[in-house]
Structure formats: C-alpha cells, structure tokens
C-alpha cells in the first residue's frame, strides 16, 4: 500500500521487513514477498531489476508448481517481456498460462493475464481479440472481488 501511495522508500522497507519475517525465500511468504518486489520494480519502470528478481524466483520450481504462484510468475514474465519489446516471449507465457487456466478453472487475476495477452498476441488479430474478450468477460468478477482477497480461486 505504501507503494500505491507513492512512498516507495516505505514500501521497500516494508518488503524488507516482510522478507526477514518470512525467513526462507522458498516459503509461501517468501515467494509472495519476491512477487511484491518484482511488482514494485515494474511500478518504478525498473525493468532490469524486475528481470533480475524474476530470475531468482524462476529457480524456485517447488513453489512455482503451485497454481496461484505459477500464474503470478507468468504474469510478471509477460509484463517484463512486453516492456522489453519481446512480444513473442510474452505470447509464449500467455499460452502457458492459458493451459494452466484450462485445467485449474477460475483464478481471480485472470483478467490481468488476458489484458497482457492481448498486446502479446498483436500479430494474430483473432487471438488478440480473444484475449481482450476474455478480459472483458472477467472484468466484472475482478471488480466485485474484495481488494484484500487472494487471487487464488
């Protein structure tokens, strides 16, 4: 929340405190803190830092096997790929996320994946339109969900 209020120093301090409290970076809390750090780097348009943090997270395959963490990780991969001018990589990550969504059912933040998927698939109008339509269909559910809810189904 501090980052949303524009106080990035306070946000960084809170994330550092959370990381210390989590102890093990491989724990559920540790992965959440890492995802928050990646989001903060993206919000500051620090693509290089976000990419470095994502490499560290990528090696935690045990936690990334859990659907919510895997989808959040793919969301960050897509965002970084798009901001780095690599829509082909973002499209590959989107397709990977789609396969997971098909087998796992609903996910609270799927609208974000679809919104990122549309520009990733810009080279294929039908696929990009499909991603936009999926995001539009899920938007009312996303807006109805309490902001403190976990994105898991």
Short mmCIF file of C-alpha atoms in Angstrom, two decimals:
data_model
loop_
_atom_site.label_atom_id
_atom_site.label_comp_id
_atom_site.label_asym_id
_atom_site.label_seq_id
_atom_site.Cartn_x
_atom_site.Cartn_y
_atom_site.Cartn_z
CA UNK A 1 0.00 0.00 0.00
CA UNK A 2 2.87 2.35 0.67
CA UNK A 3 3.97 1.90 -2.95
CA UNK A 4 0.47 2.76 -4.13
CA UNK A 5 0.62 5.93 -2.09
CA UNK A 6 3.87 6.86 -3.81
CA UNK A 7 6.10 6.24 -0.80
CA UNK A 8 8.49 3.81 -2.43
CA UNK A 9 11.07 4.05 0.35
CA UNK A 10 8.49 2.97 2.92
CA UNK A 11 7.28 0.22 0.58
CA UNK A 12 10.82 -1.10 0.15
CA UNK A 13 11.34 -1.07 3.92
CA UNK A 14 8.09 -2.94 4.48
CA UNK A 15 9.05 -5.55 1.90
CA UNK A 16 12.47 -5.96 3.51
CA UNK A 17 10.79 -6.44 6.89
CA UNK A 18 8.41 -8.99 5.35
CA UNK A 19 11.34 -10.83 3.75
CA UNK A 20 13.10 -11.02 7.11
CA UNK A 21 9.91 -12.27 8.76
CA UNK A 22 9.45 -14.87 6.02
CA UNK A 23 12.93 -16.19 6.69
CA UNK A 24 13.13 -18.76 3.90
CA UNK A 25 12.80 -17.24 0.44
CA UNK A 26 11.30 -20.54 -0.72
CA UNK A 27 8.43 -20.36 1.77
CA UNK A 28 4.97 -19.25 0.67
CA UNK A 29 5.53 -15.88 2.36
CA UNK A 30 9.00 -15.60 0.83
CA UNK A 31 7.60 -16.13 -2.67
CA UNK A 32 4.86 -13.55 -2.01
CA UNK A 33 7.50 -11.04 -0.95
CA UNK A 34 9.55 -11.75 -4.08
CA UNK A 35 6.47 -11.24 -6.27
CA UNK A 36 5.75 -7.96 -4.48
CA UNK A 37 9.35 -6.83 -5.07
CA UNK A 38 9.00 -7.62 -8.78
CA UNK A 39 5.72 -5.67 -8.95
CA UNK A 40 7.35 -2.73 -7.20
CA UNK A 41 10.28 -2.76 -9.64
CA UNK A 42 7.79 -2.78 -12.53
CA UNK A 43 5.82 0.09 -10.98
CA UNK A 44 9.08 2.05 -10.89
CA UNK A 45 9.74 1.06 -14.52
CA UNK A 46 12.96 -0.65 -13.38
CA UNK A 47 12.78 -3.46 -15.92
CA UNK A 48 16.36 -4.61 -15.35
CA UNK A 49 15.78 -5.06 -11.59
CA UNK A 50 12.45 -6.78 -12.18
CA UNK A 51 14.09 -9.18 -14.63
CA UNK A 52 16.92 -9.97 -12.16
CA UNK A 53 14.40 -10.65 -9.38
CA UNK A 54 12.38 -12.84 -11.71
CA UNK A 55 15.44 -14.98 -12.50
CA UNK A 56 15.83 -15.71 -8.77
CA UNK A 57 12.15 -16.58 -8.46
CA UNK A 58 12.28 -18.78 -11.57
CA UNK A 59 14.63 -21.18 -9.75
CA UNK A 60 12.06 -21.91 -7.07
CA UNK A 61 10.28 -24.60 -9.02
CA UNK A 62 8.67 -26.18 -5.96
CA UNK A 63 6.58 -23.10 -5.18
CA UNK A 64 6.09 -22.23 -8.84
CA UNK A 65 4.38 -25.61 -9.20
CA UNK A 66 1.53 -24.19 -7.11
CA UNK A 67 -1.05 -22.75 -9.50
CA UNK A 68 -1.52 -19.28 -7.93
CA UNK A 69 2.23 -18.67 -7.70
CA UNK A 70 2.80 -20.06 -11.18
CA UNK A 71 0.17 -17.74 -12.68
CA UNK A 72 1.55 -14.71 -10.82
CA UNK A 73 5.04 -15.59 -12.03
CA UNK A 74 3.78 -15.90 -15.62
CA UNK A 75 2.07 -12.52 -15.26
CA UNK A 76 5.40 -10.94 -14.24
CA UNK A 77 7.22 -12.74 -17.09
CA UNK A 78 4.66 -11.37 -19.57
CA UNK A 79 4.89 -7.83 -18.21
CA UNK A 80 8.67 -7.81 -18.39
CA UNK A 81 8.69 -9.32 -21.89
CA UNK A 82 6.24 -6.71 -23.16
CA UNK A 83 8.12 -3.82 -21.58
CA UNK A 84 11.36 -5.19 -23.00
CA UNK A 85 9.91 -5.26 -26.52
CA UNK A 86 9.66 -9.05 -26.70
CA UNK A 87 6.01 -9.84 -27.52
CA UNK A 88 6.88 -13.35 -28.76
CA UNK A 89 8.13 -14.32 -25.29
CA UNK A 90 5.06 -12.70 -23.71
CA UNK A 91 2.81 -14.65 -26.09
CA UNK A 92 4.53 -17.92 -25.15
CA UNK A 93 3.99 -17.18 -21.45
CA UNK A 94 0.35 -16.25 -22.12
CA UNK A 95 -0.25 -19.55 -23.89
CA UNK A 96 1.37 -21.36 -20.96
CA UNK A 97 -0.97 -19.52 -18.58
CA UNK A 98 -3.98 -20.40 -20.74
CA UNK A 99 -3.12 -24.10 -20.49
CA UNK A 100 -2.97 -23.80 -16.70
CA UNK A 101 -6.24 -21.86 -16.55
CA UNK A 102 -8.00 -24.50 -18.66
CA UNK A 103 -7.07 -27.24 -16.20
CA UNK A 104 -7.36 -25.31 -12.95
CA UNK A 105 -10.58 -23.40 -13.51
CA UNK A 106 -11.07 -19.86 -12.21
CA UNK A 107 -8.32 -17.58 -11.00
CA UNK A 108 -9.08 -14.18 -9.53
CA UNK A 109 -6.43 -12.26 -11.50
CA UNK A 110 -7.00 -13.99 -14.86
CA UNK A 111 -8.24 -10.67 -16.24
CA UNK A 112 -4.69 -9.28 -15.85
CA UNK A 113 -3.22 -12.22 -17.77
CA UNK A 114 -5.71 -11.69 -20.59
CA UNK A 115 -5.07 -7.93 -20.67
CA UNK A 116 -1.34 -8.66 -21.02
CA UNK A 117 -2.09 -11.38 -23.55
CA UNK A 118 -3.82 -9.02 -25.99
CA UNK A 119 -0.73 -6.92 -26.87
CA UNK A 120 1.45 -10.05 -26.73
CA UNK A 121 -0.71 -11.57 -29.46
CA UNK A 122 -0.98 -8.41 -31.57
CA UNK A 123 0.44 -10.27 -34.56
CA UNK A 124 -2.62 -12.53 -34.60
CA UNK A 125 -5.77 -10.40 -34.63
CA UNK A 126 -8.14 -13.26 -33.78
CA UNK A 127 -6.06 -14.37 -30.77
CA UNK A 128 -5.61 -10.79 -29.55
CA UNK A 129 -9.36 -10.20 -29.87
CA UNK A 130 -9.96 -13.41 -27.93
CA UNK A 131 -7.69 -12.25 -25.12
CA UNK A 132 -9.46 -8.87 -24.99
CA UNK A 133 -12.86 -10.59 -24.96
CA UNK A 134 -11.77 -12.92 -22.13
CA UNK A 135 -10.51 -9.94 -20.11
CA UNK A 136 -13.75 -8.07 -20.71
CA UNK A 137 -15.83 -11.05 -19.64
CA UNK A 138 -13.85 -11.44 -16.41
CA UNK A 139 -13.65 -7.73 -15.54
CA UNK A 140 -16.96 -7.63 -13.59
CA UNK A 141 -15.80 -10.55 -11.40
CA UNK A 142 -12.47 -8.87 -10.76
CA UNK A 143 -14.16 -5.62 -9.77
CA UNK A 144 -16.59 -7.44 -7.47
CA UNK A 145 -13.77 -9.24 -5.59
CA UNK A 146 -12.67 -7.54 -2.36
CA UNK A 147 -9.26 -5.87 -2.84
CA UNK A 148 -7.71 -7.82 0.01
CA UNK A 149 -8.71 -11.20 -1.40
CA UNK A 150 -6.06 -13.64 -2.54
CA UNK A 151 -6.16 -14.06 -6.34
CA UNK A 152 -6.49 -17.82 -5.92
CA UNK A 153 -9.91 -19.22 -6.89
#
